[in-house]
C-alpha cells in the first residue's frame, strides 16, 4: 500500500510543480486501445510494449479538462481507500456522484487509465470489479474473510469471488476445466450433472464477455492445478472473440496480461466444422449480419490467428458459409446430446484445437 500511496503522491507532486511554474498540469497515459502499442507473445498473449505511444490529458484544453478533473477525483478516492484499508467496486465509485461522472463506462475507463498510468493492478488500488461469473464442480477454497466455499456439492453454483487474489486453500481433484460462454448452457450442464458424470471437472462461465474476476480465477486455477482448460462457445464471431479474451487477453487490458491470460486454453466447441460433421440442418443455423462479417474479418487479421493454423481453418469455414450457430443447436439432435454425446466424445477422442 505504501507503494500505491507513493505513486499517487508523485502524480500530485508533478501537478503542483507545474502549477508553481505557472504551467498547465498534464497527466500522461498510455494509448491502451492502439494495436500499435500491443505485441503478441505466445507465452503471454497480447501485452503492451514497454515504450508505447501516450496521450496527454491536459487541464487547459476544453476537451480533456473534464477528464483531467475526474482522474484527480478518483485518484483522491483511491488514496483515501488505501490509507483506510477499505475497498469499493467500480459501481460504488460511480454511484458516489452519478451527476459528476455521467456514466459507469466513464468511471471504468478512468480506472483502467489510472491503473495503467501508475503501473499498479486494479486490486492493489482497492477497487473491486463487480462479479458476474459463476463457478461449479470439483473445487473448494477459503475466501479472504475465512468463508469456506465448497462447489463440489451437487448442482450448486457459486459466484466468482470478488477478491480472487485473497482466496486460499484451493483443493480440487478435477481432471480438466470447462469455460462455458453462456449461462443457459452452464445451467443445462449442471442439471445433467456433467461435472461428475464423465470425470470430475471445474466449470466456469463469465456469462458472455468475462469480467476481470472471472479471468483472474481462470488464471489462478490454471496456476494452481495446471489441468487442461477447454472452452465451449457458440460457433459465431462473438464466441470466438470471448474465447480469445480468456486465452490471449484484450487490447484494453494488455497492460495486465501477465495476471489474466491463459495461452494454453483449447477450443473444444462448437467448431464451425462440427456443424457439417454432425449434419446440422441448415434451417437451424443463423445467417451472418454485417456486424458478424466485420467482427470475423477483424479477428482473422489478429496476430495470434497466424500462429493457430487449425483455428484459421475454422474461421475460414465460418466466413465461407456466412452462417453461425448457438450451442443450443445441438438439441436439434436430441435434448441431452451436448452432455451425453458431444462433450464425452470430444474429450475422449481429442476433438479440440
GROMACS .gro file of C-alpha atoms in nm:
model
  353
    1UNK     CA    1   0.000   0.000   0.000
    2UNK     CA    2   0.290   0.239   0.064
    3UNK     CA    3   0.390   0.185  -0.300
    4UNK     CA    4   0.040   0.286  -0.419
    5UNK     CA    5   0.034   0.597  -0.197
    6UNK     CA    6   0.379   0.697  -0.317
    7UNK     CA    7   0.279   0.654  -0.684
    8UNK     CA    8  -0.028   0.879  -0.634
    9UNK     CA    9   0.179   1.137  -0.440
   10UNK     CA   10   0.428   1.151  -0.732
   11UNK     CA   11   0.144   1.230  -0.975
   12UNK     CA   12   0.012   1.507  -0.748
   13UNK     CA   13   0.366   1.638  -0.694
   14UNK     CA   14   0.402   1.679  -1.073
   15UNK     CA   15   0.070   1.865  -1.087
   16UNK     CA   16   0.183   2.102  -0.808
   17UNK     CA   17   0.522   2.157  -0.970
   18UNK     CA   18   0.352   2.258  -1.297
   19UNK     CA   19   0.122   2.498  -1.112
   20UNK     CA   20   0.417   2.652  -0.926
   21UNK     CA   21   0.586   2.713  -1.261
   22UNK     CA   22   0.262   2.869  -1.392
   23UNK     CA   23   0.222   2.583  -1.642
   24UNK     CA   24  -0.098   2.391  -1.707
   25UNK     CA   25  -0.074   2.046  -1.538
   26UNK     CA   26  -0.085   1.743  -1.765
   27UNK     CA   27  -0.143   1.371  -1.699
   28UNK     CA   28   0.024   1.129  -1.942
   29UNK     CA   29  -0.146   0.795  -2.006
   30UNK     CA   30  -0.068   0.512  -2.246
   31UNK     CA   31  -0.278   0.468  -2.561
   32UNK     CA   32  -0.436   0.144  -2.435
   33UNK     CA   33  -0.660   0.080  -2.734
   34UNK     CA   34  -0.397   0.125  -3.005
   35UNK     CA   35  -0.291  -0.205  -3.167
   36UNK     CA   36   0.048  -0.047  -3.247
   37UNK     CA   37   0.121  -0.048  -2.872
   38UNK     CA   38   0.047  -0.417  -2.844
   39UNK     CA   39   0.277  -0.710  -2.912
   40UNK     CA   40   0.175  -1.072  -2.927
   41UNK     CA   41   0.377  -1.329  -2.735
   42UNK     CA   42   0.289  -1.698  -2.745
   43UNK     CA   43   0.356  -1.740  -2.373
   44UNK     CA   44   0.157  -1.438  -2.254
   45UNK     CA   45  -0.088  -1.331  -2.523
   46UNK     CA   46  -0.141  -0.965  -2.602
   47UNK     CA   47   0.082  -0.740  -2.397
   48UNK     CA   48   0.172  -0.375  -2.401
   49UNK     CA   49   0.511  -0.285  -2.544
   50UNK     CA   50   0.749  -0.110  -2.298
   51UNK     CA   51   0.779   0.218  -2.491
   52UNK     CA   52   0.428   0.272  -2.617
   53UNK     CA   53   0.271   0.587  -2.754
   54UNK     CA   54   0.096   0.804  -2.497
   55UNK     CA   55  -0.170   1.070  -2.492
   56UNK     CA   56  -0.184   1.377  -2.273
   57UNK     CA   57  -0.482   1.468  -2.061
   58UNK     CA   58  -0.440   1.844  -2.033
   59UNK     CA   59  -0.603   2.067  -1.775
   60UNK     CA   60  -0.605   2.370  -2.010
   61UNK     CA   61  -0.783   2.208  -2.304
   62UNK     CA   62  -1.166   2.221  -2.305
   63UNK     CA   63  -1.187   1.869  -2.447
   64UNK     CA   64  -0.969   1.696  -2.190
   65UNK     CA   65  -1.008   1.920  -1.881
   66UNK     CA   66  -1.318   1.732  -1.751
   67UNK     CA   67  -1.131   1.400  -1.774
   68UNK     CA   68  -0.829   1.557  -1.600
   69UNK     CA   69  -1.055   1.665  -1.311
   70UNK     CA   70  -1.225   1.323  -1.288
   71UNK     CA   71  -0.888   1.145  -1.283
   72UNK     CA   72  -0.777   1.358  -0.988
   73UNK     CA   73  -1.110   1.298  -0.815
   74UNK     CA   74  -1.077   0.918  -0.848
   75UNK     CA   75  -0.708   0.932  -0.750
   76UNK     CA   76  -0.809   1.107  -0.428
   77UNK     CA   77  -1.076   0.840  -0.361
   78UNK     CA   78  -0.821   0.563  -0.416
   79UNK     CA   79  -0.572   0.738  -0.188
   80UNK     CA   80  -0.830   0.754   0.095
   81UNK     CA   81  -0.930   0.388   0.047
   82UNK     CA   82  -0.571   0.264   0.053
   83UNK     CA   83  -0.500   0.474   0.363
   84UNK     CA   84  -0.805   0.344   0.549
   85UNK     CA   85  -0.775  -0.012   0.406
   86UNK     CA   86  -1.129  -0.003   0.266
   87UNK     CA   87  -1.248  -0.128  -0.072
   88UNK     CA   88  -1.508  -0.016  -0.326
   89UNK     CA   89  -1.643  -0.155  -0.651
   90UNK     CA   90  -1.643   0.047  -0.972
   91UNK     CA   91  -2.020   0.078  -0.926
   92UNK     CA   92  -1.971   0.225  -0.576
   93UNK     CA   93  -1.742   0.490  -0.724
   94UNK     CA   94  -1.992   0.577  -0.997
   95UNK     CA   95  -2.283   0.599  -0.751
   96UNK     CA   96  -2.084   0.821  -0.514
   97UNK     CA   97  -2.155   1.103  -0.763
   98UNK     CA   98  -2.356   0.997  -1.069
   99UNK     CA   99  -2.405   1.355  -1.188
  100UNK     CA  100  -2.034   1.424  -1.185
  101UNK     CA  101  -1.928   1.100  -1.361
  102UNK     CA  102  -2.218   1.085  -1.606
  103UNK     CA  103  -2.190   0.712  -1.680
  104UNK     CA  104  -2.040   0.390  -1.548
  105UNK     CA  105  -1.825   0.349  -1.861
  106UNK     CA  106  -1.652   0.684  -1.790
  107UNK     CA  107  -1.554   0.554  -1.444
  108UNK     CA  108  -1.439   0.216  -1.582
  109UNK     CA  109  -1.223   0.382  -1.845
  110UNK     CA  110  -1.060   0.623  -1.599
  111UNK     CA  111  -0.986   0.343  -1.351
  112UNK     CA  112  -0.811   0.143  -1.627
  113UNK     CA  113  -0.616   0.453  -1.731
  114UNK     CA  114  -0.506   0.516  -1.371
  115UNK     CA  115  -0.407   0.152  -1.321
  116UNK     CA  116  -0.203   0.165  -1.643
  117UNK     CA  117  -0.051   0.508  -1.564
  118UNK     CA  118   0.060   0.405  -1.212
  119UNK     CA  119   0.159   0.053  -1.336
  120UNK     CA  120  -0.036  -0.092  -1.044
  121UNK     CA  121  -0.301  -0.367  -1.082
  122UNK     CA  122  -0.656  -0.258  -1.009
  123UNK     CA  123  -0.688  -0.481  -0.699
  124UNK     CA  124  -0.395  -0.300  -0.533
  125UNK     CA  125  -0.584   0.027  -0.590
  126UNK     CA  126  -0.855  -0.117  -0.359
  127UNK     CA  127  -1.108  -0.120  -0.642
  128UNK     CA  128  -1.301  -0.443  -0.682
  129UNK     CA  129  -1.478  -0.538  -1.002
  130UNK     CA  130  -1.842  -0.632  -0.983
  131UNK     CA  131  -1.851  -1.006  -1.042
  132UNK     CA  132  -2.095  -1.171  -1.278
  133UNK     CA  133  -1.923  -1.505  -1.335
  134UNK     CA  134  -2.022  -1.842  -1.185
  135UNK     CA  135  -1.814  -2.144  -1.083
  136UNK     CA  136  -1.922  -2.502  -1.007
  137UNK     CA  137  -1.779  -2.853  -0.991
  138UNK     CA  138  -1.492  -3.020  -0.810
  139UNK     CA  139  -1.342  -2.726  -0.621
  140UNK     CA  140  -1.325  -2.592  -0.268
  141UNK     CA  141  -1.142  -2.289  -0.129
  142UNK     CA  142  -1.140  -2.038   0.156
  143UNK     CA  143  -1.227  -1.676   0.084
  144UNK     CA  144  -1.022  -1.390   0.225
  145UNK     CA  145  -1.264  -1.335   0.515
  146UNK     CA  146  -1.246  -1.703   0.614
  147UNK     CA  147  -1.568  -1.819   0.443
  148UNK     CA  148  -1.528  -2.178   0.326
  149UNK     CA  149  -1.670  -2.243  -0.021
  150UNK     CA  150  -1.733  -2.595  -0.144
  151UNK     CA  151  -1.854  -2.608  -0.505
  152UNK     CA  152  -1.838  -2.988  -0.507
  153UNK     CA  153  -2.186  -3.042  -0.359
  154UNK     CA  154  -2.418  -3.137  -0.644
  155UNK     CA  155  -2.562  -2.873  -0.871
  156UNK     CA  156  -2.468  -2.572  -0.657
  157UNK     CA  157  -2.347  -2.260  -0.833
  158UNK     CA  158  -2.119  -2.009  -0.666
  159UNK     CA  159  -2.046  -1.654  -0.774
  160UNK     CA  160  -1.681  -1.598  -0.864
  161UNK     CA  161  -1.523  -1.428  -0.557
  162UNK     CA  162  -1.479  -1.051  -0.575
  163UNK     CA  163  -1.124  -1.075  -0.440
  164UNK     CA  164  -0.968  -1.364  -0.629
  165UNK     CA  165  -0.615  -1.279  -0.505
  166UNK     CA  166  -0.732  -1.332  -0.147
  167UNK     CA  167  -0.864  -1.689  -0.185
  168UNK     CA  168  -0.653  -1.972  -0.041
  169UNK     CA  169  -0.655  -2.347   0.041
  170UNK     CA  170  -0.770  -2.436  -0.311
  171UNK     CA  171  -0.847  -2.808  -0.337
  172UNK     CA  172  -0.964  -2.994  -0.646
  173UNK     CA  173  -0.948  -3.342  -0.798
  174UNK     CA  174  -1.070  -3.212  -1.133
  175UNK     CA  175  -0.920  -3.363  -1.445
  176UNK     CA  176  -0.999  -3.057  -1.659
  177UNK     CA  177  -1.170  -2.720  -1.659
  178UNK     CA  178  -1.451  -2.617  -1.893
  179UNK     CA  179  -1.517  -2.250  -1.967
  180UNK     CA  180  -1.874  -2.210  -2.092
  181UNK     CA  181  -1.972  -1.895  -2.281
  182UNK     CA  182  -2.333  -1.868  -2.170
  183UNK     CA  183  -2.527  -1.903  -1.851
  184UNK     CA  184  -2.804  -2.114  -2.011
  185UNK     CA  185  -2.558  -2.380  -2.134
  186UNK     CA  186  -2.377  -2.374  -1.798
  187UNK     CA  187  -2.706  -2.437  -1.612
  188UNK     CA  188  -2.804  -2.711  -1.856
  189UNK     CA  189  -2.474  -2.896  -1.799
  190UNK     CA  190  -2.522  -2.863  -1.423
  191UNK     CA  191  -2.874  -3.008  -1.446
  192UNK     CA  192  -2.727  -3.300  -1.641
  193UNK     CA  193  -2.467  -3.347  -1.360
  194UNK     CA  194  -2.189  -3.309  -1.618
  195UNK     CA  195  -1.926  -3.215  -1.352
  196UNK     CA  196  -1.936  -3.567  -1.206
  197UNK     CA  197  -2.057  -3.795  -1.484
  198UNK     CA  198  -1.758  -3.808  -1.714
  199UNK     CA  199  -1.476  -3.734  -1.471
  200UNK     CA  200  -1.454  -3.465  -1.204
  201UNK     CA  201  -1.415  -3.118  -1.358
  202UNK     CA  202  -1.450  -2.748  -1.278
  203UNK     CA  203  -1.696  -2.541  -1.482
  204UNK     CA  204  -1.679  -2.164  -1.514
  205UNK     CA  205  -1.889  -1.913  -1.703
  206UNK     CA  206  -1.830  -1.540  -1.743
  207UNK     CA  207  -2.188  -1.520  -1.878
  208UNK     CA  208  -2.076  -1.360  -2.203
  209UNK     CA  209  -1.773  -1.131  -2.216
  210UNK     CA  210  -1.587  -1.222  -1.895
  211UNK     CA  211  -1.533  -0.968  -1.618
  212UNK     CA  212  -1.191  -0.923  -1.460
  213UNK     CA  213  -1.258  -1.154  -1.163
  214UNK     CA  214  -1.366  -1.446  -1.381
  215UNK     CA  215  -1.048  -1.410  -1.587
  216UNK     CA  216  -0.838  -1.385  -1.270
  217UNK     CA  217  -1.000  -1.701  -1.133
  218UNK     CA  218  -0.936  -1.898  -1.454
  219UNK     CA  219  -0.571  -1.788  -1.435
  220UNK     CA  220  -0.543  -1.871  -1.062
  221UNK     CA  221  -0.691  -2.219  -1.114
  222UNK     CA  222  -0.450  -2.276  -1.403
  223UNK     CA  223  -0.151  -2.165  -1.192
  224UNK     CA  224  -0.265  -2.387  -0.901
  225UNK     CA  225  -0.372  -2.710  -1.073
  226UNK     CA  226  -0.214  -2.699  -1.423
  227UNK     CA  227  -0.503  -2.902  -1.569
  228UNK     CA  228  -0.624  -2.876  -1.931
  229UNK     CA  229  -0.870  -2.591  -1.994
  230UNK     CA  230  -1.130  -2.617  -2.269
  231UNK     CA  231  -1.380  -2.361  -2.397
  232UNK     CA  232  -1.737  -2.423  -2.510
  233UNK     CA  233  -1.859  -2.128  -2.715
  234UNK     CA  234  -2.121  -2.052  -2.980
  235UNK     CA  235  -1.991  -2.106  -3.335
  236UNK     CA  236  -2.003  -1.736  -3.415
  237UNK     CA  237  -1.759  -1.440  -3.422
  238UNK     CA  238  -1.878  -1.325  -3.077
  239UNK     CA  239  -1.800  -1.666  -2.924
  240UNK     CA  240  -1.455  -1.671  -3.085
  241UNK     CA  241  -1.389  -1.319  -2.952
  242UNK     CA  242  -1.479  -1.425  -2.597
  243UNK     CA  243  -1.254  -1.732  -2.618
  244UNK     CA  244  -0.966  -1.512  -2.740
  245UNK     CA  245  -1.013  -1.283  -2.438
  246UNK     CA  246  -0.963  -1.578  -2.198
  247UNK     CA  247  -0.670  -1.717  -2.397
  248UNK     CA  248  -0.484  -1.411  -2.525
  249UNK     CA  249  -0.635  -1.118  -2.336
  250UNK     CA  250  -0.788  -0.795  -2.461
  251UNK     CA  251  -0.623  -0.488  -2.608
  252UNK     CA  252  -0.762  -0.253  -2.342
  253UNK     CA  253  -0.625  -0.468  -2.053
  254UNK     CA  254  -0.299  -0.572  -2.223
  255UNK     CA  255  -0.101  -0.389  -1.953
  256UNK     CA  256  -0.220  -0.658  -1.707
  257UNK     CA  257  -0.183  -0.958  -1.940
  258UNK     CA  258   0.055  -1.146  -1.709
  259UNK     CA  259  -0.220  -1.194  -1.447
  260UNK     CA  260  -0.510  -1.253  -1.683
  261UNK     CA  261  -0.431  -1.470  -1.983
  262UNK     CA  262  -0.401  -1.849  -2.014
  263UNK     CA  263  -0.244  -1.919  -2.357
  264UNK     CA  264  -0.280  -2.298  -2.313
  265UNK     CA  265  -0.663  -2.280  -2.340
  266UNK     CA  266  -0.807  -2.513  -2.606
  267UNK     CA  267  -1.110  -2.461  -2.833
  268UNK     CA  268  -1.334  -2.763  -2.773
  269UNK     CA  269  -1.651  -2.646  -2.945
  270UNK     CA  270  -1.876  -2.555  -3.101
  271UNK     CA  271  -1.648  -2.570  -3.406
  272UNK     CA  272  -1.777  -2.449  -3.743
  273UNK     CA  273  -1.655  -2.783  -3.888
  274UNK     CA  274  -1.875  -2.970  -3.633
  275UNK     CA  275  -2.188  -2.830  -3.795
  276UNK     CA  276  -2.114  -3.012  -4.118
  277UNK     CA  277  -1.976  -3.322  -3.946
  278UNK     CA  278  -2.293  -3.362  -3.738
  279UNK     CA  279  -2.523  -3.287  -4.031
  280UNK     CA  280  -2.691  -2.998  -3.851
  281UNK     CA  281  -2.988  -2.883  -4.061
  282UNK     CA  282  -2.924  -2.558  -4.248
  283UNK     CA  283  -3.255  -2.412  -4.122
  284UNK     CA  284  -3.127  -2.448  -3.763
  285UNK     CA  285  -2.836  -2.211  -3.841
  286UNK     CA  286  -2.845  -1.831  -3.831
  287UNK     CA  287  -2.731  -1.612  -4.125
  288UNK     CA  288  -2.448  -1.364  -4.060
  289UNK     CA  289  -2.525  -0.996  -4.006
  290UNK     CA  290  -2.298  -0.724  -4.147
  291UNK     CA  291  -2.166  -0.681  -3.791
  292UNK     CA  292  -2.075  -1.054  -3.775
  293UNK     CA  293  -1.884  -1.025  -4.102
  294UNK     CA  294  -1.688  -0.723  -3.981
  295UNK     CA  295  -1.606  -0.884  -3.644
  296UNK     CA  296  -1.488  -1.206  -3.809
  297UNK     CA  297  -1.273  -1.015  -4.059
  298UNK     CA  298  -1.110  -0.819  -3.775
  299UNK     CA  299  -1.041  -1.139  -3.574
  300UNK     CA  300  -0.885  -1.306  -3.879
  301UNK     CA  301  -0.632  -1.021  -3.905
  302UNK     CA  302  -0.515  -1.050  -3.543
  303UNK     CA  303  -0.154  -1.157  -3.481
  304UNK     CA  304  -0.244  -1.466  -3.278
  305UNK     CA  305  -0.457  -1.627  -3.552
  306UNK     CA  306  -0.149  -1.657  -3.776
  307UNK     CA  307   0.014  -1.899  -3.528
  308UNK     CA  308  -0.304  -2.112  -3.498
  309UNK     CA  309  -0.345  -2.278  -3.842
  310UNK     CA  310  -0.632  -2.501  -3.721
  311UNK     CA  311  -0.823  -2.201  -3.582
  312UNK     CA  312  -0.757  -2.016  -3.906
  313UNK     CA  313  -0.917  -2.302  -4.098
  314UNK     CA  314  -1.227  -2.300  -3.876
  315UNK     CA  315  -1.267  -1.924  -3.919
  316UNK     CA  316  -1.239  -1.970  -4.296
  317UNK     CA  317  -1.519  -2.230  -4.285
  318UNK     CA  318  -1.733  -1.982  -4.088
  319UNK     CA  319  -1.651  -1.697  -4.328
  320UNK     CA  320  -1.733  -1.909  -4.635
  321UNK     CA  321  -2.068  -2.035  -4.500
  322UNK     CA  322  -2.174  -1.694  -4.359
  323UNK     CA  323  -2.372  -1.895  -4.103
  324UNK     CA  324  -2.347  -1.910  -3.726
  325UNK     CA  325  -2.485  -2.145  -3.460
  326UNK     CA  326  -2.555  -2.134  -3.090
  327UNK     CA  327  -2.456  -2.431  -2.871
  328UNK     CA  328  -2.832  -2.494  -2.826
  329UNK     CA  329  -2.843  -2.605  -3.190
  330UNK     CA  330  -2.728  -2.949  -3.066
  331UNK     CA  331  -3.068  -3.002  -2.904
  332UNK     CA  332  -3.199  -3.044  -3.260
  333UNK     CA  333  -3.019  -3.381  -3.250
  334UNK     CA  334  -3.150  -3.477  -2.904
  335UNK     CA  335  -3.231  -3.288  -2.583
  336UNK     CA  336  -2.923  -3.410  -2.391
  337UNK     CA  337  -2.690  -3.452  -2.692
  338UNK     CA  338  -2.440  -3.194  -2.555
  339UNK     CA  339  -2.369  -3.369  -2.225
  340UNK     CA  340  -2.440  -3.730  -2.331
  341UNK     CA  341  -2.266  -3.749  -2.671
  342UNK     CA  342  -2.092  -3.431  -2.790
  343UNK     CA  343  -1.870  -3.342  -2.490
  344UNK     CA  344  -1.779  -3.702  -2.387
  345UNK     CA  345  -1.674  -3.785  -2.746
  346UNK     CA  346  -1.476  -3.465  -2.788
  347UNK     CA  347  -1.293  -3.512  -2.456
  348UNK     CA  348  -1.228  -3.882  -2.512
  349UNK     CA  349  -1.102  -3.859  -2.869
  350UNK     CA  350  -0.919  -3.525  -2.852
  351UNK     CA  351  -1.160  -3.321  -3.061
  352UNK     CA  352  -1.018  -2.983  -2.962
  353UNK     CA  353  -0.791  -2.728  -3.129
   0.00000   0.00000   0.00000
